[in-house]
Structures are given as C-alpha cells and as structure tokens.
Amino acid sequence: MFRRAAALHRLFSIIRKPQVKLFTPGPLNTTPTVREAMMYDFGSRDPDFGKIVEDIKVRLLKIADVKPKDYAAVLVQGNGTYAVESCLGTAFPRLDPGDRSQRMLIIANGSYGERQVKICEVLGIPHIVLRYADSEIVNPDDVKRQLNEHHQITHVSVIHSETTTGIINPCLEIGKVVHEHNPNLIYIVDGMSSFGAVHLDLYEGHVNYLISSSNKMIQGVPGFAFVIAKLSDLMQCQGNSRSVGLDLYEQWDYQLSNPGQFRFTPPTHVMAAFHQALVEHEAEGGVKARGERYRNNQRILSEEMRKLGFKLYVDPKNQGVCITTFMQPSHPKFNFKVLYDYLAERNIVIYPGKLSKAPSFRLGNIGELYADDMYECINKLKEGFKFMGVPLPLEED
C-alpha cells in the first residue's frame, strides 16, 4: 500500500510540474485545446471517432494540395519511422534472393537518411546509397549521374528536412530529375520535419509517396504517422510488404470498405488531438502562415546566437525551418550537460547535437512557440553561460 501511494505521489508531482518549453524537433509544445482533445475516451468503433479519422485524411490531402482522385492519405500507428519502414517496405516489390534487377537509391546527408539505409538492409531491399556530409545539401546533378550509371534503380528516396542538422534538400528539383530520367521511377520523400510548414508541390515534383507524422509541423502529439500516396502506384503494391502490421497497401485497402476503421487498434486519443491540431493549423493560415512563424523563430535564434559569437554548422542558404545546429564553444569551462541541466531547471529544454565529427548542440523552433519564446531562450542561455563562467560574446577560435 505504501509503495502504491508513493508511486501515485510521484506521478501527481510530474503532472503538476510547470510545463517546459521544448526547443526540440518533436515532441513539441502543443496548445491546451489540442491536449484537451485527448480527455475523451473514444472506442475504436465509435462512429464519431470514425468521422474524425476520415476528416483527418481529407484535411491532410488539403494541406498537401492534392486531389483525392490522385492521392490517398494512409494513417500508420506508431512514430515516423514506422511510416518510413511501412512505405519503403510496401513500395518496393519482393524479389527472389540474389535478384538485383531493381534497386532503391537512398540519398543520405544525415542520420535519417542512414536510418533508411538500415531499413533497406533489414528488409532485404537491394539498394545504392548516395552519401553527402551532413552539412551538404543534395545536388540533383549527382542524382542524375547515379541514375545514368545504375540502370537497375527503380526507386529513389530522400529526406526533405534532415533533422540531424536542420538542412533542407531541393526535393522539387530532385523529383524533376528523377521523372525526366524515367517517368516510371518511384520517388519517395520523407517530409517528417517539413510537411505542414514547407510546401512541396507533389505534382510538379512528381512525388509518389510523402511521409510525415503527427508530432511535427501540424503540432499534434506522438503516436501515429501517415503517408500521402499516389493511388496509381499504391494500387500496384499488394503483396509487397515484408510486414503484417506495416503493410501500407493493406492499411489503405481495409479502410476502403471500412471507413474510419483500422485493421489493428488505433491511437484514439492521439488522433483526436491531431484532428484538433489540424483545425488550428487551418485557423492559423495553413502552410504559409505556419511556415512564416517558424521561419521568424529560426531567424531570431540564428541572428541572436551569431551576435553572441556562435557559429552555424549549416550554411544559412541551406537552412530549414525546424532546427538549427550550433558549434559548441572551445572554452575549457563549457560543459553541455551543465548548460542543459541549468536550462531544464528553468523550464527550457534544448537538444544535443548529432554530428559525428564535431561537438554541437541544436535549438528547435517549432511547436507552439513564438518570437517572445525565442528571446526568452536566448536570455536563459546567456544566464547559463554566465553560470558556467564562459564569457559572451565568444572569442574567435
């Protein structure tokens, strides 16, 4: 009894603690109304829940600016990587062992491109990797060269906004190169950290599959992801999947005859929250307004940090709107953990770096955050550096 009471006390203490501001790429800060949408317990067969599911799909196609006769929004339980694996594993056909007549070209300039490589390895998808440094954007001419040199390539996959560093890739131009080489090639875009704030014309870019998730630019909570799939291609994918639960074709096909329903238990609370987030996304002004707010947030962080002597890892002209990577100071008193803990105690949460070659840290600027929050973050960072005894602005290395 005592242990149960102690556990409940710890739980209620967590619930009552002040809400931190998340300068991270997701999960991120949501509005009170998005959180409130999770307070009702829907049954998975509830007709009202089914209406929510169907309206989510309609709204996703509207954000993507595509017609329902051309594309379908397929919802996948789990995080963003579940949808990536579902898409890669369904879009690419099963081949006999040793058959290399078809290959996937994975374009990687960060951790999430490399994750796609690992997925292909585990699923047994023959693939070629076009790699760049994580500070470099993809050059469409290199993609063209790969297509010319490797005639077995039938699928091309790339990350739009690579969260490893915050770099954004020219997916429209890449898609044009792929289509020009061969209109029958399948083009897959991971739009995890761009969809909803950075528009990508799926028609002009000849995108066959676009992947994203609930807890990014739409400002929902984690729990499911989705694929905007070109119908003429998805309809050819029956039997391709190497998984039961992650079969994108079966997920779509089941809902054709069972609108609003799922083959397996859906995250009902998460979807209710996401539906509310979609309503708020539209009310804010859609992709254009959401993107402008995020760009302004990112601009403030970058400008103020540079005034303090911090160096950007990514060239500003290649910088996306989600997260920015800063190089760590070389000052002997600088300690990232001390800085992180200092900020966290003051309800500011930042992100460690993911670079393999140089120490860095990252500041995200998406979610329910505004200009005033950016300045608050900067001021708390200044206090943290004073606490560590590191003078600002930083001296040149």
Short mmCIF file of N, CA, C and O in Angstrom, two decimals, residues 86-161:
data_model
loop_
_atom_site.label_atom_id
_atom_site.label_comp_id
_atom_site.label_asym_id
_atom_site.label_seq_id
_atom_site.Cartn_x
_atom_site.Cartn_y
_atom_site.Cartn_z
N SER A 86 7.14 1.32 -43.31
CA SER A 86 5.94 0.86 -43.99
C SER A 86 5.97 1.23 -45.47
O SER A 86 5.66 0.41 -46.34
N CYS A 87 6.37 2.46 -45.76
CA CYS A 87 6.39 2.94 -47.13
C CYS A 87 7.47 2.25 -47.96
O CYS A 87 7.20 1.74 -49.06
N LEU A 88 8.70 2.21 -47.44
CA LEU A 88 9.78 1.57 -48.19
C LEU A 88 9.49 0.10 -48.43
O LEU A 88 9.70 -0.43 -49.52
N GLY A 89 8.99 -0.57 -47.39
CA GLY A 89 8.73 -1.99 -47.48
C GLY A 89 7.54 -2.36 -48.34
O GLY A 89 7.43 -3.49 -48.82
N THR A 90 6.62 -1.41 -48.54
CA THR A 90 5.45 -1.66 -49.38
C THR A 90 5.68 -1.21 -50.81
O THR A 90 5.23 -1.86 -51.76
N ALA A 91 6.38 -0.09 -50.99
CA ALA A 91 6.57 0.46 -52.33
C ALA A 91 7.52 -0.38 -53.18
O ALA A 91 7.38 -0.44 -54.40
N PHE A 92 8.49 -1.03 -52.51
CA PHE A 92 9.48 -1.82 -53.25
C PHE A 92 9.02 -3.27 -53.32
O PHE A 92 8.71 -3.88 -52.30
N PRO A 93 8.99 -3.88 -54.51
CA PRO A 93 8.48 -5.26 -54.63
C PRO A 93 9.39 -6.30 -54.00
O PRO A 93 10.58 -6.08 -53.85
N ARG A 94 8.81 -7.41 -53.65
CA ARG A 94 9.61 -8.55 -53.19
C ARG A 94 10.34 -9.17 -54.38
O ARG A 94 9.76 -9.36 -55.44
N LEU A 95 11.61 -9.47 -54.17
CA LEU A 95 12.41 -10.09 -55.23
C LEU A 95 12.96 -11.42 -54.75
O LEU A 95 13.11 -11.64 -53.53
N ASP A 96 13.28 -12.30 -55.67
CA ASP A 96 13.93 -13.56 -55.31
C ASP A 96 15.32 -13.27 -54.74
O ASP A 96 15.96 -12.27 -55.12
N PRO A 97 15.83 -14.11 -53.84
CA PRO A 97 17.17 -13.91 -53.28
C PRO A 97 18.21 -13.76 -54.39
O PRO A 97 18.24 -14.54 -55.34
N GLY A 98 19.04 -12.74 -54.26
CA GLY A 98 20.09 -12.52 -55.25
C GLY A 98 19.66 -11.71 -56.46
O GLY A 98 20.50 -11.30 -57.27
N ASP A 99 18.36 -11.45 -56.59
CA ASP A 99 17.86 -10.67 -57.72
C ASP A 99 18.19 -9.19 -57.50
O ASP A 99 17.78 -8.59 -56.51
N ARG A 100 18.97 -8.62 -58.41
CA ARG A 100 19.34 -7.20 -58.31
C ARG A 100 18.83 -6.42 -59.52
O ARG A 100 19.38 -5.41 -59.91
N SER A 101 17.74 -6.90 -60.11
CA SER A 101 17.19 -6.24 -61.29
C SER A 101 16.54 -4.91 -60.94
O SER A 101 16.34 -4.06 -61.82
N GLN A 102 16.18 -4.74 -59.65
CA GLN A 102 15.62 -3.47 -59.18
C GLN A 102 16.37 -3.05 -57.93
O GLN A 102 16.73 -3.89 -57.10
N ARG A 103 16.56 -1.73 -57.80
CA ARG A 103 17.27 -1.23 -56.62
C ARG A 103 16.66 0.09 -56.15
O ARG A 103 16.09 0.84 -56.95
N MET A 104 16.82 0.33 -54.88
CA MET A 104 16.42 1.58 -54.26
C MET A 104 17.65 2.48 -54.15
O MET A 104 18.69 2.04 -53.66
N LEU A 105 17.53 3.74 -54.60
CA LEU A 105 18.59 4.71 -54.36
C LEU A 105 18.22 5.52 -53.13
O LEU A 105 17.21 6.24 -53.12
N ILE A 106 19.01 5.39 -52.07
CA ILE A 106 18.82 6.17 -50.85
C ILE A 106 19.80 7.33 -50.88
O ILE A 106 21.01 7.13 -51.00
N ILE A 107 19.28 8.54 -50.75
CA ILE A 107 20.12 9.73 -50.71
C ILE A 107 20.23 10.16 -49.24
O ILE A 107 19.22 10.46 -48.60
N ALA A 108 21.45 10.17 -48.71
CA ALA A 108 21.64 10.38 -47.28
C ALA A 108 22.62 11.51 -47.01
O ALA A 108 23.75 11.47 -47.47
N ASN A 109 22.17 12.51 -46.26
CA ASN A 109 23.09 13.52 -45.74
C ASN A 109 22.79 13.79 -44.27
O ASN A 109 22.81 14.93 -43.80
N GLY A 110 22.55 12.70 -43.54
CA GLY A 110 22.28 12.81 -42.12
C GLY A 110 21.77 11.49 -41.56
O GLY A 110 21.65 10.48 -42.27
N SER A 111 21.42 11.50 -40.28
CA SER A 111 21.04 10.27 -39.58
C SER A 111 19.77 9.63 -40.12
O SER A 111 19.61 8.41 -40.09
N TYR A 112 18.85 10.45 -40.63
CA TYR A 112 17.58 9.89 -41.05
C TYR A 112 17.66 9.25 -42.43
O TYR A 112 16.94 8.30 -42.72
N GLY A 113 18.58 9.73 -43.26
CA GLY A 113 18.89 9.03 -44.49
C GLY A 113 19.55 7.70 -44.18
O GLY A 113 19.25 6.66 -44.79
N GLU A 114 20.48 7.71 -43.21
CA GLU A 114 21.15 6.48 -42.82
C GLU A 114 20.17 5.48 -42.20
O GLU A 114 20.34 4.26 -42.32
N ARG A 115 19.14 5.98 -41.55
CA ARG A 115 18.13 5.08 -40.99
C ARG A 115 17.38 4.35 -42.11
O ARG A 115 17.04 3.18 -41.98
N GLN A 116 17.16 5.05 -43.21
CA GLN A 116 16.53 4.39 -44.36
C GLN A 116 17.43 3.30 -44.93
O GLN A 116 16.94 2.25 -45.37
N VAL A 117 18.73 3.56 -44.91
CA VAL A 117 19.68 2.54 -45.36
C VAL A 117 19.54 1.29 -44.49
O VAL A 117 19.49 0.16 -45.00
N LYS A 118 19.46 1.49 -43.18
CA LYS A 118 19.33 0.35 -42.26
C LYS A 118 18.03 -0.40 -42.49
O LYS A 118 17.98 -1.64 -42.44
N ILE A 119 16.96 0.34 -42.75
CA ILE A 119 15.67 -0.31 -43.03
C ILE A 119 15.79 -1.20 -44.26
O ILE A 119 15.32 -2.35 -44.27
N CYS A 120 16.44 -0.68 -45.31
CA CYS A 120 16.63 -1.48 -46.53
C CYS A 120 17.45 -2.73 -46.25
O CYS A 120 17.17 -3.81 -46.78
N GLU A 121 18.47 -2.58 -45.41
CA GLU A 121 19.31 -3.73 -45.07
C GLU A 121 18.50 -4.80 -44.35
O GLU A 121 18.59 -5.98 -44.67
N VAL A 122 17.71 -4.38 -43.38
CA VAL A 122 16.93 -5.33 -42.59
C VAL A 122 15.83 -5.99 -43.43
O VAL A 122 15.57 -7.19 -43.29
N LEU A 123 15.20 -5.22 -44.31
CA LEU A 123 14.10 -5.74 -45.12
C LEU A 123 14.60 -6.49 -46.35
O LEU A 123 13.79 -7.09 -47.07
N GLY A 124 15.90 -6.45 -46.59
CA GLY A 124 16.43 -7.14 -47.76
C GLY A 124 16.11 -6.44 -49.07
O GLY A 124 15.95 -7.09 -50.10
N ILE A 125 16.02 -5.11 -49.04
CA ILE A 125 15.76 -4.33 -50.25
C ILE A 125 17.10 -3.97 -50.89
O ILE A 125 17.91 -3.27 -50.28
N PRO A 126 17.38 -4.44 -52.10
CA PRO A 126 18.63 -4.07 -52.75
C PRO A 126 18.70 -2.55 -52.93
O PRO A 126 17.72 -1.93 -53.37
N HIS A 127 19.85 -1.96 -52.57
CA HIS A 127 19.90 -0.51 -52.58
C HIS A 127 21.29 0.01 -52.88
O HIS A 127 22.29 -0.70 -52.75
N ILE A 128 21.32 1.26 -53.29
CA ILE A 128 22.55 2.02 -53.52
C ILE A 128 22.43 3.28 -52.68
O ILE A 128 21.33 3.83 -52.54
N VAL A 129 23.54 3.75 -52.12
CA VAL A 129 23.50 4.94 -51.27
C VAL A 129 24.32 6.06 -51.90
O VAL A 129 25.49 5.86 -52.23
N LEU A 130 23.69 7.20 -52.04
CA LEU A 130 24.39 8.42 -52.45
C LEU A 130 24.57 9.25 -51.19
O LEU A 130 23.59 9.79 -50.64
N ARG A 131 25.82 9.35 -50.70
CA ARG A 131 26.07 10.00 -49.41
C ARG A 131 26.72 11.38 -49.58
O ARG A 131 27.52 11.61 -50.47
N TYR A 132 26.36 12.24 -48.64
CA TYR A 132 26.95 13.57 -48.53
C TYR A 132 27.35 13.80 -47.08
O TYR A 132 26.84 13.13 -46.17
N ALA A 133 28.21 14.78 -46.86
CA ALA A 133 28.46 15.25 -45.50
C ALA A 133 27.16 15.84 -44.95
O ALA A 133 26.32 16.33 -45.72
N ASP A 134 26.99 15.80 -43.64
CA ASP A 134 25.73 16.28 -43.08
C ASP A 134 25.58 17.80 -43.12
O ASP A 134 24.55 18.34 -42.70
N SER A 135 26.58 18.50 -43.65
CA SER A 135 26.47 19.94 -43.84
C SER A 135 26.18 20.30 -45.30
O SER A 135 26.05 21.47 -45.64
N GLU A 136 26.09 19.28 -46.16
CA GLU A 136 25.90 19.49 -47.59
C GLU A 136 24.48 19.15 -48.02
O GLU A 136 23.91 18.15 -47.58
N ILE A 137 23.91 19.98 -48.91
CA ILE A 137 22.62 19.62 -49.49
C ILE A 137 22.85 18.69 -50.68
O ILE A 137 23.95 18.60 -51.22
N VAL A 138 21.81 18.01 -51.06
CA VAL A 138 21.87 17.09 -52.20
C VAL A 138 21.97 17.89 -53.50
O VAL A 138 21.25 18.88 -53.69
N ASN A 139 22.85 17.44 -54.38
CA ASN A 139 22.99 18.06 -55.70
C ASN A 139 22.20 17.21 -56.71
O ASN A 139 22.53 16.04 -56.93
N PRO A 140 21.15 17.76 -57.32
CA PRO A 140 20.36 16.97 -58.28
C PRO A 140 21.19 16.39 -59.42
O PRO A 140 20.85 15.32 -59.95
N ASP A 141 22.29 17.05 -59.80
CA ASP A 141 23.16 16.51 -60.86
C ASP A 141 23.79 15.19 -60.44
O ASP A 141 24.01 14.31 -61.27
N ASP A 142 24.09 15.05 -59.14
CA ASP A 142 24.63 13.79 -58.64
C ASP A 142 23.60 12.67 -58.74
O ASP A 142 23.93 11.51 -59.02
N VAL A 143 22.34 13.04 -58.47
CA VAL A 143 21.27 12.06 -58.59
C VAL A 143 21.15 11.61 -60.04
O VAL A 143 21.02 10.40 -60.34
N LYS A 144 21.20 12.55 -60.95
CA LYS A 144 21.14 12.23 -62.39
C LYS A 144 22.28 11.29 -62.78
O LYS A 144 22.08 10.32 -63.53
N ARG A 145 23.46 11.55 -62.25
CA ARG A 145 24.62 10.72 -62.55
C ARG A 145 24.41 9.28 -62.04
O ARG A 145 24.74 8.31 -62.73
N GLN A 146 23.86 9.16 -60.84
CA GLN A 146 23.60 7.83 -60.29
C GLN A 146 22.59 7.07 -61.15
O GLN A 146 22.75 5.87 -61.40
N LEU A 147 21.58 7.76 -61.60
CA LEU A 147 20.56 7.12 -62.43
C LEU A 147 21.14 6.65 -63.76
O LEU A 147 20.76 5.60 -64.28
N ASN A 148 22.04 7.45 -64.29
CA ASN A 148 22.67 7.08 -65.57
C ASN A 148 23.64 5.91 -65.42
O ASN A 148 23.78 5.09 -66.32
N GLU A 149 24.29 5.84 -64.25
CA GLU A 149 25.29 4.80 -64.04
C GLU A 149 24.68 3.48 -63.56
O GLU A 149 25.26 2.41 -63.77
N HIS A 150 23.53 3.56 -62.89
CA HIS A 150 22.92 2.35 -62.32
C HIS A 150 21.51 2.19 -62.89
O HIS A 150 20.54 2.71 -62.34
N HIS A 151 21.41 1.46 -63.95
CA HIS A 151 20.14 1.32 -64.65
C HIS A 151 19.13 0.47 -63.89
O HIS A 151 17.95 0.43 -64.26
N GLN A 152 19.59 -0.20 -62.82
CA GLN A 152 18.66 -1.02 -62.03
C GLN A 152 17.82 -0.19 -61.06
O GLN A 152 16.88 -0.71 -60.45
N ILE A 153 18.16 1.10 -60.89
CA ILE A 153 17.42 1.92 -59.92
C ILE A 153 15.98 2.11 -60.39
O ILE A 153 15.72 2.60 -61.49
N THR A 154 15.05 1.71 -59.53
CA THR A 154 13.62 1.87 -59.82
C THR A 154 12.93 2.77 -58.80
O THR A 154 11.81 3.23 -59.05
N HIS A 155 13.58 3.00 -57.65
CA HIS A 155 13.01 3.81 -56.58
C HIS A 155 14.08 4.77 -56.07
O HIS A 155 15.25 4.39 -55.96
N VAL A 156 13.68 5.98 -55.75
CA VAL A 156 14.60 6.98 -55.19
C VAL A 156 13.96 7.55 -53.93
O VAL A 156 12.78 7.93 -53.94
N SER A 157 14.73 7.62 -52.84
CA SER A 157 14.20 8.14 -51.58
C SER A 157 15.14 9.18 -50.99
O SER A 157 16.36 9.00 -50.99
N VAL A 158 14.57 10.26 -50.47
CA VAL A 158 15.37 11.36 -49.92
C VAL A 158 14.63 12.00 -48.74
O VAL A 158 13.40 11.91 -48.64
N ILE A 159 15.39 12.63 -47.86
CA ILE A 159 14.82 13.39 -46.74
C ILE A 159 14.65 14.85 -47.17
O ILE A 159 15.58 15.45 -47.70
N HIS A 160 13.50 15.41 -46.93
CA HIS A 160 13.28 16.82 -47.29
C HIS A 160 13.99 17.74 -46.30
O HIS A 160 14.86 18.52 -46.66
N SER A 161 13.63 17.63 -45.03
CA SER A 161 14.26 18.43 -43.97
C SER A 161 15.00 17.47 -43.05
O SER A 161 14.37 16.76 -42.27
#
